[in-house]
Amino acid sequence: MKTWLVVLTIAVIGLGAYSIDLHGDKEDLQRTVLAQYTDKLTDASEKLSHLQRSVSQSLLFQDEQAIHSELDSVWRLSSEVRSSIANIPIGQELSNEWMNYLGRLGDEAKRTAKTGDYNAWREKMPQVSTNLQSLSDEWSAATVDFYKHNGKMDVWLQQVDNKNPNTNFDKVKDTLKGYGEKDFPLTLSESDWQKKIELKALQDAEITEKEALEKVKYLFPVIKGATFTVTKSSDTAPYPFYHIQFHQGIRLGYVDLTVKGGHLLSYLVERPVDEAKQSQEEILKKAKEYAKKLGMEDVAYVESRENHQAWHVTFARVHPGDNALIYADGVQLKLAKDTGELLGANAMEYIQEETIKPQTAKPIDWKTFFQDDIQVQEVKNIYTDNGQFEQRLCYEVIALRDGKIQETFRVVIDAENHNVLKVEYLT
């Protein structure tokens, strides 16, 4: 009996020491993470101040070389501030507002340097400079709020994640939203793009939770006997959708469906995957069958890639007018290597459905377009974004340079005006 008491006492003491070690490790980790956040906050504050000065300095010059130097600084600093802010726990909405504002400022600087439209820059930037100074001041006040928590990261994260936060970062968010709408109003193309992202084109009748569950069981019969939990998106979501979590045996996952029409947004299931037994041909055949089962009969195969557990297969909508692939209307499927079971689907881009304007493809003489040592191996008609929110009909060319070193390139060329939109080195 005495022996057992001694053993028990030692065990309790050991457990206590272990708990102290764990607590100490947690505190050390929190201090390390806090130090990283502090560095990023300081870095963002300093670079935000430098960015404001660069915008102001860009208004000093008539000399083209001098203004280009400042435009380059604005573009570089806006990108660096974005990078710092992206790694700070300030809440998703504020982070998105910063990414949008700084991204548009950087794009404006880059576009001005390219087009030479300095008058438009000089008209807009005085107000932007003033607004950046105001944002810099509010950001400084918000960082003081961050430091008040003295290393207690859990307290800070709870406050940021609260649905009704009251930190000074919230004031920055509201200010950013107002400045963003005034300083960089959306163009018509950007407005159309935003409507597409927010699924404004969906006119279907709303479905109920019960109807959503029935659709999930129909689309994915392998989980029809699962235990389901259904929640609806928050009021702040860009569009209403049902988030349906499920658990059945070894399978755990979720399905997202739009409230309007019950369109599939995404599907993901986690389960153990055994050794690969399916060939690539078998996987592609099953992937095409899954696409049809999900109601996507107007798509064609684009590409596939694999990892140690699954194949990832991509499809794109086929434009009915000319059979060109609309890459922006893509569907991605994930299939298990052992049985070919569908483990994931991403149909968000497919639902958004691009509006394609009429365009005419003009033929290209590849012998005069490329150098003599270039062999055109494949030409495909596609629609892709030209960087200005416009879907352009393009030739996608796989070109081979057969010299001392054999090199392969993917070249995307506007089929109407023959501008080269993208060059990608493959091998």
JSON list of N, CA and C in Angstrom, two decimals, residues 108-137:
[
{"chain": "A", "resi": 108, "resn": "GLU", "atom": "N", "xyz": [-2.54, 51.92, -59.59]},
{"chain": "A", "resi": 108, "resn": "GLU", "atom": "CA", "xyz": [-2.65, 53.26, -60.19]},
{"chain": "A", "resi": 108, "resn": "GLU", "atom": "C", "xyz": [-1.26, 53.82, -60.51]},
{"chain": "A", "resi": 109, "resn": "ALA", "atom": "N", "xyz": [-0.31, 53.62, -59.58]},
{"chain": "A", "resi": 109, "resn": "ALA", "atom": "CA", "xyz": [1.05, 54.10, -59.80]},
{"chain": "A", "resi": 109, "resn": "ALA", "atom": "C", "xyz": [1.69, 53.37, -60.98]},
{"chain": "A", "resi": 110, "resn": "LYS", "atom": "N", "xyz": [1.50, 52.07, -61.01]},
{"chain": "A", "resi": 110, "resn": "LYS", "atom": "CA", "xyz": [2.09, 51.27, -62.10]},
{"chain": "A", "resi": 110, "resn": "LYS", "atom": "C", "xyz": [1.48, 51.64, -63.45]},
{"chain": "A", "resi": 111, "resn": "ARG", "atom": "N", "xyz": [0.16, 51.85, -63.47]},
{"chain": "A", "resi": 111, "resn": "ARG", "atom": "CA", "xyz": [-0.53, 52.22, -64.71]},
{"chain": "A", "resi": 111, "resn": "ARG", "atom": "C", "xyz": [-0.10, 53.61, -65.18]},
{"chain": "A", "resi": 112, "resn": "THR", "atom": "N", "xyz": [0.09, 54.54, -64.25]},
{"chain": "A", "resi": 112, "resn": "THR", "atom": "CA", "xyz": [0.51, 55.89, -64.61]},
{"chain": "A", "resi": 112, "resn": "THR", "atom": "C", "xyz": [1.90, 55.89, -65.22]},
{"chain": "A", "resi": 113, "resn": "ALA", "atom": "N", "xyz": [2.80, 55.10, -64.62]},
{"chain": "A", "resi": 113, "resn": "ALA", "atom": "CA", "xyz": [4.16, 54.99, -65.15]},
{"chain": "A", "resi": 113, "resn": "ALA", "atom": "C", "xyz": [4.15, 54.41, -66.57]},
{"chain": "A", "resi": 114, "resn": "LYS", "atom": "N", "xyz": [3.21, 53.51, -66.82]},
{"chain": "A", "resi": 114, "resn": "LYS", "atom": "CA", "xyz": [3.15, 52.86, -68.13]},
{"chain": "A", "resi": 114, "resn": "LYS", "atom": "C", "xyz": [2.51, 53.76, -69.18]},
{"chain": "A", "resi": 115, "resn": "THR", "atom": "N", "xyz": [1.43, 54.46, -68.81]},
{"chain": "A", "resi": 115, "resn": "THR", "atom": "CA", "xyz": [0.69, 55.28, -69.78]},
{"chain": "A", "resi": 115, "resn": "THR", "atom": "C", "xyz": [1.21, 56.70, -69.90]},
{"chain": "A", "resi": 116, "resn": "GLY", "atom": "N", "xyz": [1.89, 57.20, -68.84]},
{"chain": "A", "resi": 116, "resn": "GLY", "atom": "CA", "xyz": [2.37, 58.57, -68.85]},
{"chain": "A", "resi": 116, "resn": "GLY", "atom": "C", "xyz": [1.28, 59.61, -68.63]},
{"chain": "A", "resi": 117, "resn": "ASP", "atom": "N", "xyz": [0.14, 59.17, -68.10]},
{"chain": "A", "resi": 117, "resn": "ASP", "atom": "CA", "xyz": [-0.97, 60.10, -67.85]},
{"chain": "A", "resi": 117, "resn": "ASP", "atom": "C", "xyz": [-0.76, 60.77, -66.48]},
{"chain": "A", "resi": 118, "resn": "TYR", "atom": "N", "xyz": [0.23, 61.66, -66.42]},
{"chain": "A", "resi": 118, "resn": "TYR", "atom": "CA", "xyz": [0.60, 62.28, -65.15]},
{"chain": "A", "resi": 118, "resn": "TYR", "atom": "C", "xyz": [-0.43, 63.29, -64.66]},
{"chain": "A", "resi": 119, "resn": "ASN", "atom": "N", "xyz": [-1.18, 63.91, -65.59]},
{"chain": "A", "resi": 119, "resn": "ASN", "atom": "CA", "xyz": [-2.18, 64.90, -65.18]},
{"chain": "A", "resi": 119, "resn": "ASN", "atom": "C", "xyz": [-3.27, 64.25, -64.33]},
{"chain": "A", "resi": 120, "resn": "ALA", "atom": "N", "xyz": [-3.72, 63.05, -64.73]},
{"chain": "A", "resi": 120, "resn": "ALA", "atom": "CA", "xyz": [-4.75, 62.35, -63.96]},
{"chain": "A", "resi": 120, "resn": "ALA", "atom": "C", "xyz": [-4.23, 62.00, -62.57]},
{"chain": "A", "resi": 121, "resn": "TRP", "atom": "N", "xyz": [-2.95, 61.61, -62.51]},
{"chain": "A", "resi": 121, "resn": "TRP", "atom": "CA", "xyz": [-2.33, 61.30, -61.22]},
{"chain": "A", "resi": 121, "resn": "TRP", "atom": "C", "xyz": [-2.29, 62.54, -60.32]},
{"chain": "A", "resi": 122, "resn": "ARG", "atom": "N", "xyz": [-1.89, 63.68, -60.91]},
{"chain": "A", "resi": 122, "resn": "ARG", "atom": "CA", "xyz": [-1.77, 64.91, -60.13]},
{"chain": "A", "resi": 122, "resn": "ARG", "atom": "C", "xyz": [-3.13, 65.42, -59.65]},
{"chain": "A", "resi": 123, "resn": "GLU", "atom": "N", "xyz": [-4.17, 65.13, -60.38]},
{"chain": "A", "resi": 123, "resn": "GLU", "atom": "CA", "xyz": [-5.52, 65.54, -59.96]},
{"chain": "A", "resi": 123, "resn": "GLU", "atom": "C", "xyz": [-6.01, 64.71, -58.78]},
{"chain": "A", "resi": 124, "resn": "LYS", "atom": "N", "xyz": [-5.69, 63.44, -58.78]},
{"chain": "A", "resi": 124, "resn": "LYS", "atom": "CA", "xyz": [-6.24, 62.53, -57.78]},
{"chain": "A", "resi": 124, "resn": "LYS", "atom": "C", "xyz": [-5.41, 62.45, -56.50]},
{"chain": "A", "resi": 125, "resn": "MET", "atom": "N", "xyz": [-4.09, 62.52, -56.62]},
{"chain": "A", "resi": 125, "resn": "MET", "atom": "CA", "xyz": [-3.22, 62.17, -55.50]},
{"chain": "A", "resi": 125, "resn": "MET", "atom": "C", "xyz": [-3.16, 63.17, -54.33]},
{"chain": "A", "resi": 126, "resn": "PRO", "atom": "N", "xyz": [-3.42, 64.47, -54.52]},
{"chain": "A", "resi": 126, "resn": "PRO", "atom": "CA", "xyz": [-3.42, 65.34, -53.33]},
{"chain": "A", "resi": 126, "resn": "PRO", "atom": "C", "xyz": [-4.40, 64.86, -52.25]},
{"chain": "A", "resi": 127, "resn": "GLN", "atom": "N", "xyz": [-5.60, 64.46, -52.66]},
{"chain": "A", "resi": 127, "resn": "GLN", "atom": "CA", "xyz": [-6.57, 63.97, -51.69]},
{"chain": "A", "resi": 127, "resn": "GLN", "atom": "C", "xyz": [-6.15, 62.62, -51.12]},
{"chain": "A", "resi": 128, "resn": "VAL", "atom": "N", "xyz": [-5.58, 61.77, -51.97]},
{"chain": "A", "resi": 128, "resn": "VAL", "atom": "CA", "xyz": [-5.10, 60.47, -51.50]},
{"chain": "A", "resi": 128, "resn": "VAL", "atom": "C", "xyz": [-4.00, 60.66, -50.47]},
{"chain": "A", "resi": 129, "resn": "SER", "atom": "N", "xyz": [-3.09, 61.62, -50.71]},
{"chain": "A", "resi": 129, "resn": "SER", "atom": "CA", "xyz": [-2.01, 61.90, -49.77]},
{"chain": "A", "resi": 129, "resn": "SER", "atom": "C", "xyz": [-2.56, 62.34, -48.42]},
{"chain": "A", "resi": 130, "resn": "THR", "atom": "N", "xyz": [-3.56, 63.22, -48.45]},
{"chain": "A", "resi": 130, "resn": "THR", "atom": "CA", "xyz": [-4.21, 63.67, -47.21]},
{"chain": "A", "resi": 130, "resn": "THR", "atom": "C", "xyz": [-4.87, 62.50, -46.49]},
{"chain": "A", "resi": 131, "resn": "ASN", "atom": "N", "xyz": [-5.55, 61.65, -47.25]},
{"chain": "A", "resi": 131, "resn": "ASN", "atom": "CA", "xyz": [-6.24, 60.50, -46.65]},
{"chain": "A", "resi": 131, "resn": "ASN", "atom": "C", "xyz": [-5.24, 59.51, -46.05]},
{"chain": "A", "resi": 132, "resn": "LEU", "atom": "N", "xyz": [-4.12, 59.31, -46.73]},
{"chain": "A", "resi": 132, "resn": "LEU", "atom": "CA", "xyz": [-3.09, 58.41, -46.20]},
{"chain": "A", "resi": 132, "resn": "LEU", "atom": "C", "xyz": [-2.52, 58.92, -44.89]},
{"chain": "A", "resi": 133, "resn": "GLN", "atom": "N", "xyz": [-2.38, 60.24, -44.76]},
{"chain": "A", "resi": 133, "resn": "GLN", "atom": "CA", "xyz": [-1.89, 60.80, -43.51]},
{"chain": "A", "resi": 133, "resn": "GLN", "atom": "C", "xyz": [-2.88, 60.54, -42.39]},
{"chain": "A", "resi": 134, "resn": "SER", "atom": "N", "xyz": [-4.18, 60.68, -42.69]},
{"chain": "A", "resi": 134, "resn": "SER", "atom": "CA", "xyz": [-5.22, 60.40, -41.70]},
{"chain": "A", "resi": 134, "resn": "SER", "atom": "C", "xyz": [-5.21, 58.93, -41.32]},
{"chain": "A", "resi": 135, "resn": "LEU", "atom": "N", "xyz": [-5.06, 58.05, -42.30]},
{"chain": "A", "resi": 135, "resn": "LEU", "atom": "CA", "xyz": [-5.01, 56.61, -42.03]},
{"chain": "A", "resi": 135, "resn": "LEU", "atom": "C", "xyz": [-3.79, 56.24, -41.20]},
{"chain": "A", "resi": 136, "resn": "SER", "atom": "N", "xyz": [-2.66, 56.90, -41.50]},
{"chain": "A", "resi": 136, "resn": "SER", "atom": "CA", "xyz": [-1.44, 56.64, -40.75]},
{"chain": "A", "resi": 136, "resn": "SER", "atom": "C", "xyz": [-1.62, 57.01, -39.28]},
{"chain": "A", "resi": 137, "resn": "ASP", "atom": "N", "xyz": [-2.28, 58.13, -39.02]},
{"chain": "A", "resi": 137, "resn": "ASP", "atom": "CA", "xyz": [-2.52, 58.56, -37.64]},
{"chain": "A", "resi": 137, "resn": "ASP", "atom": "C", "xyz": [-3.45, 57.58, -36.92]}
]
